[in-house]
Short mmCIF file of N, CA and C in Angstrom, two decimals:
data_model
loop_
_atom_site.label_atom_id
_atom_site.label_comp_id
_atom_site.label_asym_id
_atom_site.label_seq_id
_atom_site.Cartn_x
_atom_site.Cartn_y
_atom_site.Cartn_z
N UNK A 1 -26.68 -0.37 -27.18
CA UNK A 1 -27.68 0.19 -27.69
C UNK A 1 -27.81 1.13 -26.80
N UNK A 2 -27.95 2.71 -27.42
CA UNK A 2 -27.82 3.72 -26.43
C UNK A 2 -29.40 4.12 -26.37
N UNK A 3 -29.52 5.03 -25.09
CA UNK A 3 -31.15 4.94 -25.01
C UNK A 3 -31.41 6.33 -25.60
N UNK A 4 -32.71 6.45 -26.01
CA UNK A 4 -32.92 7.88 -26.99
C UNK A 4 -33.05 8.95 -26.05
N UNK A 5 -33.27 9.12 -24.74
CA UNK A 5 -33.07 10.50 -24.05
C UNK A 5 -31.86 10.50 -23.45
N UNK A 6 -30.75 9.64 -23.35
CA UNK A 6 -29.53 9.92 -22.59
C UNK A 6 -29.65 9.48 -21.24
N UNK A 7 -30.23 9.10 -20.86
CA UNK A 7 -30.70 9.13 -19.27
C UNK A 7 -30.16 7.63 -18.74
N UNK A 8 -28.91 7.33 -18.81
CA UNK A 8 -28.41 6.12 -18.55
C UNK A 8 -27.26 6.01 -18.03
N UNK A 9 -27.02 5.74 -16.72
CA UNK A 9 -25.72 6.14 -15.65
C UNK A 9 -24.92 4.85 -15.39
N UNK A 10 -23.82 4.74 -15.32
CA UNK A 10 -22.79 3.87 -15.22
C UNK A 10 -22.58 4.22 -13.36
N UNK A 11 -23.16 3.16 -13.01
CA UNK A 11 -23.16 3.20 -11.59
C UNK A 11 -21.34 3.57 -10.73
N UNK A 12 -20.27 3.22 -11.40
CA UNK A 12 -18.99 3.24 -11.28
C UNK A 12 -18.79 4.72 -11.08
N UNK A 13 -19.36 5.62 -12.18
CA UNK A 13 -19.33 6.86 -12.31
C UNK A 13 -20.38 7.42 -10.98
N UNK A 14 -21.46 7.08 -11.05
CA UNK A 14 -22.40 7.69 -10.00
C UNK A 14 -21.24 7.61 -9.00
N UNK A 15 -21.09 6.52 -8.59
CA UNK A 15 -20.20 6.28 -7.03
C UNK A 15 -18.94 7.35 -7.07
N UNK A 16 -18.51 7.38 -7.80
CA UNK A 16 -17.43 8.41 -8.20
C UNK A 16 -17.75 9.91 -7.76
N UNK A 17 -18.52 10.10 -8.22
CA UNK A 17 -19.25 10.96 -8.36
C UNK A 17 -19.38 11.72 -6.79
N UNK A 18 -19.85 11.13 -5.75
CA UNK A 18 -20.29 11.24 -4.56
C UNK A 18 -18.98 11.18 -3.79
N UNK A 19 -18.24 10.03 -4.21
CA UNK A 19 -16.53 10.18 -3.31
C UNK A 19 -16.17 11.31 -3.56
N UNK A 20 -16.37 11.89 -4.77
CA UNK A 20 -15.41 13.01 -5.23
C UNK A 20 -16.21 14.40 -4.12
N UNK A 21 -17.36 13.97 -3.92
CA UNK A 21 -18.22 15.53 -3.11
C UNK A 21 -18.05 15.38 -1.85
N UNK A 22 -17.77 14.11 -1.43
CA UNK A 22 -17.48 14.09 0.46
C UNK A 22 -16.04 13.77 0.78
N UNK A 23 -15.27 13.73 -0.17
CA UNK A 23 -13.72 13.68 0.09
C UNK A 23 -13.09 12.32 0.20
N UNK A 24 -14.05 11.35 0.25
CA UNK A 24 -14.02 9.75 -0.17
C UNK A 24 -14.47 8.87 0.52
N UNK A 25 -14.18 7.88 0.76
CA UNK A 25 -14.97 6.65 1.40
C UNK A 25 -15.05 6.63 2.69
N UNK A 26 -13.61 6.78 3.32
CA UNK A 26 -13.69 6.98 4.68
C UNK A 26 -13.18 7.85 5.60
N UNK A 27 -13.59 8.37 6.78
CA UNK A 27 -13.19 9.58 7.60
C UNK A 27 -12.06 9.21 7.91
N UNK A 28 -10.69 10.00 8.16
CA UNK A 28 -9.67 9.85 9.23
C UNK A 28 -9.68 10.93 10.00
N UNK A 29 -9.39 10.60 10.78
CA UNK A 29 -9.00 11.60 12.21
C UNK A 29 -7.82 11.51 12.91
N UNK A 30 -7.00 11.86 13.86
CA UNK A 30 -6.14 11.97 14.57
C UNK A 30 -6.27 12.09 16.00
N UNK A 31 -5.62 11.60 16.75
CA UNK A 31 -5.51 11.35 17.99
C UNK A 31 -4.37 11.07 18.99
N UNK A 32 -4.14 11.87 19.99
CA UNK A 32 -2.73 11.72 20.55
C UNK A 32 -1.92 13.03 20.31
N UNK A 33 -0.85 13.04 20.66
CA UNK A 33 0.10 14.34 20.85
C UNK A 33 0.02 15.02 19.14
N UNK A 34 0.26 16.22 18.86
CA UNK A 34 0.19 16.58 17.68
C UNK A 34 1.41 16.41 16.91
N UNK A 35 2.51 16.00 17.61
CA UNK A 35 3.90 15.84 17.22
C UNK A 35 3.79 14.64 16.44
N UNK A 36 3.04 13.31 17.20
CA UNK A 36 2.97 12.08 16.97
C UNK A 36 1.75 11.59 17.08
N UNK A 37 1.03 12.09 16.48
CA UNK A 37 -0.66 11.79 16.29
C UNK A 37 -0.71 10.20 15.69
N UNK A 38 -1.65 9.10 16.08
CA UNK A 38 -2.13 7.81 15.88
C UNK A 38 -3.74 8.62 15.12
N UNK A 39 -3.39 7.67 13.39
CA UNK A 39 -4.51 7.65 12.61
C UNK A 39 -5.72 6.82 12.68
N UNK A 40 -6.77 7.36 12.76
CA UNK A 40 -7.69 6.21 12.77
C UNK A 40 -8.88 6.49 11.65
N UNK A 41 -10.00 5.70 11.34
CA UNK A 41 -10.69 5.98 10.28
C UNK A 41 -11.79 5.38 10.19
N UNK A 42 -12.93 5.47 10.23
CA UNK A 42 -14.45 4.60 10.03
C UNK A 42 -14.83 4.82 8.48
N UNK A 43 -15.92 4.10 8.01
CA UNK A 43 -16.31 4.37 6.88
C UNK A 43 -17.28 5.45 6.75
N UNK A 44 -17.10 6.48 5.71
CA UNK A 44 -18.13 7.59 5.50
C UNK A 44 -19.45 7.19 6.05
N UNK A 45 -20.15 7.99 6.44
CA UNK A 45 -21.60 7.73 6.91
C UNK A 45 -22.32 7.24 5.17
N UNK A 46 -21.93 8.05 4.30
CA UNK A 46 -23.00 7.51 2.93
C UNK A 46 -22.52 6.28 2.27
N UNK A 47 -21.50 5.95 2.91
CA UNK A 47 -20.71 4.70 2.31
C UNK A 47 -20.94 3.71 3.55
N UNK A 48 -21.20 3.84 4.52
CA UNK A 48 -21.39 2.57 5.64
C UNK A 48 -21.81 1.48 5.28
N UNK A 49 -21.52 0.20 5.24
CA UNK A 49 -22.14 -0.96 4.84
C UNK A 49 -23.53 -0.98 5.42
N UNK A 50 -24.23 -1.99 5.12
CA UNK A 50 -25.44 -2.13 5.45
C UNK A 50 -25.29 -2.71 6.72
N UNK A 51 -24.66 -3.69 7.34
CA UNK A 51 -24.38 -4.09 8.23
C UNK A 51 -24.12 -3.60 9.49
N UNK A 52 -23.26 -2.79 9.14
CA UNK A 52 -22.56 -1.75 9.87
C UNK A 52 -23.89 -0.81 10.34
N UNK A 53 -24.36 -0.29 9.36
CA UNK A 53 -25.55 0.79 9.74
C UNK A 53 -26.54 0.34 10.46
N UNK A 54 -27.10 -0.96 10.41
CA UNK A 54 -27.78 -1.83 11.25
C UNK A 54 -27.62 -1.77 12.53
N UNK A 55 -26.18 -2.04 12.92
CA UNK A 55 -25.50 -2.12 14.28
C UNK A 55 -25.67 -0.97 14.76
N UNK A 56 -25.00 0.03 14.08
CA UNK A 56 -25.30 1.52 14.42
C UNK A 56 -26.82 1.99 15.09
N UNK A 57 -27.29 1.72 14.34
CA UNK A 57 -28.94 2.25 14.28
C UNK A 57 -29.17 1.52 15.96
N UNK A 58 -28.65 0.31 15.78
CA UNK A 58 -29.19 -0.37 17.10
C UNK A 58 -28.45 -0.12 18.45
N UNK A 59 -27.38 0.89 18.14
CA UNK A 59 -26.00 0.78 19.37
C UNK A 59 -26.74 1.67 20.36
N UNK A 60 -26.47 1.33 21.71
CA UNK A 60 -26.66 1.94 22.41
C UNK A 60 -26.07 2.75 23.45
N UNK A 61 -25.73 4.18 22.92
CA UNK A 61 -24.59 4.94 23.42
C UNK A 61 -23.47 5.19 22.83
N UNK A 62 -22.83 6.14 23.07
CA UNK A 62 -21.68 6.23 22.24
C UNK A 62 -20.74 5.36 22.58
N UNK A 63 -20.26 4.24 23.07
CA UNK A 63 -19.04 3.58 23.49
C UNK A 63 -19.75 2.47 22.75
N UNK A 64 -20.80 1.92 22.61
CA UNK A 64 -21.44 0.84 21.44
C UNK A 64 -20.92 1.68 19.92
N UNK A 65 -21.65 3.04 19.60
CA UNK A 65 -21.32 3.33 18.18
C UNK A 65 -20.08 3.42 18.07
N UNK A 66 -18.74 3.74 18.68
CA UNK A 66 -17.61 3.49 18.44
C UNK A 66 -16.87 2.26 18.44
N UNK A 67 -17.52 1.24 19.09
CA UNK A 67 -17.14 0.17 18.83
C UNK A 67 -16.89 -0.50 17.30
N UNK A 68 -18.15 -0.23 17.13
CA UNK A 68 -18.98 -0.46 15.63
C UNK A 68 -18.36 -0.06 14.78
N UNK A 69 -17.79 1.62 14.75
CA UNK A 69 -16.98 2.03 13.79
C UNK A 69 -15.71 1.48 13.59
N UNK A 70 -15.16 1.64 14.86
CA UNK A 70 -13.57 1.40 14.88
C UNK A 70 -13.19 -0.24 14.74
N UNK A 71 -14.14 -0.89 14.99
CA UNK A 71 -13.69 -2.55 15.12
C UNK A 71 -12.60 -2.72 15.92
N UNK A 72 -11.84 -3.68 15.60
CA UNK A 72 -10.28 -4.00 16.15
C UNK A 72 -9.71 -3.01 16.45
N UNK A 73 -9.72 -1.55 16.18
CA UNK A 73 -8.86 -0.93 16.74
C UNK A 73 -9.62 0.01 18.09
N UNK A 74 -10.57 -0.48 18.34
CA UNK A 74 -10.83 0.31 19.37
C UNK A 74 -10.26 0.48 20.69
N UNK A 75 -9.59 -0.41 21.11
CA UNK A 75 -9.07 -0.56 22.37
C UNK A 75 -7.83 0.32 21.83
N UNK A 76 -7.09 0.27 20.45
CA UNK A 76 -5.90 1.09 20.35
C UNK A 76 -6.15 2.37 20.23
N UNK A 77 -7.43 2.62 20.17
CA UNK A 77 -7.88 4.16 19.93
C UNK A 77 -8.31 4.90 21.34
N UNK A 78 -8.91 3.64 22.19
CA UNK A 78 -8.49 4.08 23.84
C UNK A 78 -7.35 4.30 24.38
N UNK A 79 -6.31 3.29 23.75
CA UNK A 79 -4.99 3.80 24.69
C UNK A 79 -4.44 5.23 23.89
N UNK A 80 -4.61 5.42 22.79
CA UNK A 80 -4.04 6.46 22.54
C UNK A 80 -4.73 7.85 23.26
N UNK A 81 -5.83 7.42 23.74
CA UNK A 81 -6.21 9.00 24.53
C UNK A 81 -7.78 9.36 23.98
N UNK A 82 -8.20 8.35 23.31
CA UNK A 82 -9.64 8.40 22.45
C UNK A 82 -10.42 8.45 23.22
N UNK A 83 -11.22 9.51 22.90
CA UNK A 83 -12.74 9.76 23.44
C UNK A 83 -13.98 9.18 22.36
N UNK A 84 -14.50 8.31 23.14
CA UNK A 84 -15.91 7.85 22.47
C UNK A 84 -16.75 8.47 22.29
N UNK A 85 -17.17 9.85 23.05
CA UNK A 85 -18.24 10.72 22.55
C UNK A 85 -17.62 11.61 21.78
N UNK A 86 -16.42 12.21 21.61
CA UNK A 86 -16.08 12.75 20.53
C UNK A 86 -15.49 12.08 19.02
N UNK A 87 -15.44 10.68 18.87
CA UNK A 87 -15.56 10.60 17.68
C UNK A 87 -17.25 10.14 17.32
N UNK A 88 -17.93 10.01 18.31
CA UNK A 88 -19.53 9.61 17.92
C UNK A 88 -19.89 11.68 17.58
N UNK A 89 -19.13 12.34 17.93
CA UNK A 89 -19.84 13.38 17.66
C UNK A 89 -18.96 14.29 16.34
N UNK A 90 -18.08 13.17 15.92
CA UNK A 90 -17.34 13.64 14.28
C UNK A 90 -18.29 12.92 13.41
N UNK A 91 -18.79 11.44 14.01
CA UNK A 91 -19.68 11.12 12.66
C UNK A 91 -20.92 11.54 12.56
N UNK A 92 -21.52 11.94 13.37
CA UNK A 92 -22.96 12.66 13.49
C UNK A 92 -22.75 13.74 12.64
N UNK A 93 -21.41 14.73 13.08
CA UNK A 93 -21.19 16.36 12.11
C UNK A 93 -20.85 15.90 10.80
N UNK A 94 -20.10 14.58 10.34
CA UNK A 94 -19.86 14.21 8.85
C UNK A 94 -21.06 13.70 8.32
N UNK A 95 -21.85 13.45 8.97
CA UNK A 95 -23.18 12.63 8.33
C UNK A 95 -24.03 13.96 8.05
N UNK A 96 -24.37 14.90 8.77
CA UNK A 96 -25.28 16.05 8.63
C UNK A 96 -24.52 16.98 7.30
N UNK A 97 -23.04 17.04 7.61
CA UNK A 97 -22.27 17.79 6.28
C UNK A 97 -22.84 16.97 5.29
N UNK A 98 -22.81 15.64 5.27
CA UNK A 98 -22.56 14.93 3.99
C UNK A 98 -24.04 15.54 3.30
N UNK A 99 -25.30 15.14 4.04
CA UNK A 99 -26.67 15.65 3.64
C UNK A 99 -26.48 16.72 3.19
N UNK A 100 -25.92 17.83 3.05
CA UNK A 100 -26.19 18.98 2.24
C UNK A 100 -25.10 18.75 1.10
N UNK A 101 -23.99 17.98 1.07
CA UNK A 101 -23.22 17.84 0.04
C UNK A 101 -23.87 17.09 -1.25
N UNK A 102 -24.55 16.17 -0.44
CA UNK A 102 -25.19 14.84 -1.25
C UNK A 102 -26.30 15.37 -1.92
N UNK A 103 -27.00 16.48 -1.31
CA UNK A 103 -28.15 17.03 -1.98
C UNK A 103 -27.58 18.13 -3.40
N UNK A 104 -26.13 18.06 -3.09
CA UNK A 104 -25.86 19.07 -4.59
C UNK A 104 -25.33 18.42 -5.38
N UNK A 105 -24.94 17.10 -5.24
CA UNK A 105 -24.34 15.99 -6.68
C UNK A 105 -25.35 15.87 -7.18
N UNK A 106 -24.77 16.29 -8.75
CA UNK A 106 -25.76 15.43 -9.81
C UNK A 106 -24.73 14.31 -10.43
N UNK A 107 -25.44 13.12 -10.32
CA UNK A 107 -25.09 12.04 -10.99
C UNK A 107 -24.26 12.18 -12.58
N UNK A 108 -23.32 12.21 -12.79
CA UNK A 108 -22.64 11.86 -14.10
C UNK A 108 -23.06 10.73 -15.13
N UNK A 109 -23.03 10.86 -16.09
CA UNK A 109 -23.66 9.56 -16.95
C UNK A 109 -22.25 9.19 -17.52
N UNK A 110 -22.46 7.77 -17.50
CA UNK A 110 -21.13 7.35 -17.91
C UNK A 110 -20.66 7.22 -19.59
#
């Protein structure tokens, strides 16, 4: 049965609107030489799972935050020449940029 005012949303459609607005559910970045970089990723800040977000909120310093974001690939990231401060700057920058984009999204009805 449809709602009289048409204000019913499909959650899958709403989520897709936000995924499209921010460019995906994961943030990818490269580390290493330009001719042979390694690609790493972490969840986009607006799609970070609750348990990971709680860990990030309690993290003490950039190293702890990078370990949480990169998980089992943390050591590989360091071996590739990755810098924990830079990955955390990327995370914060993407989070701040997302705030502006998310404020402009109008969820689409399904």
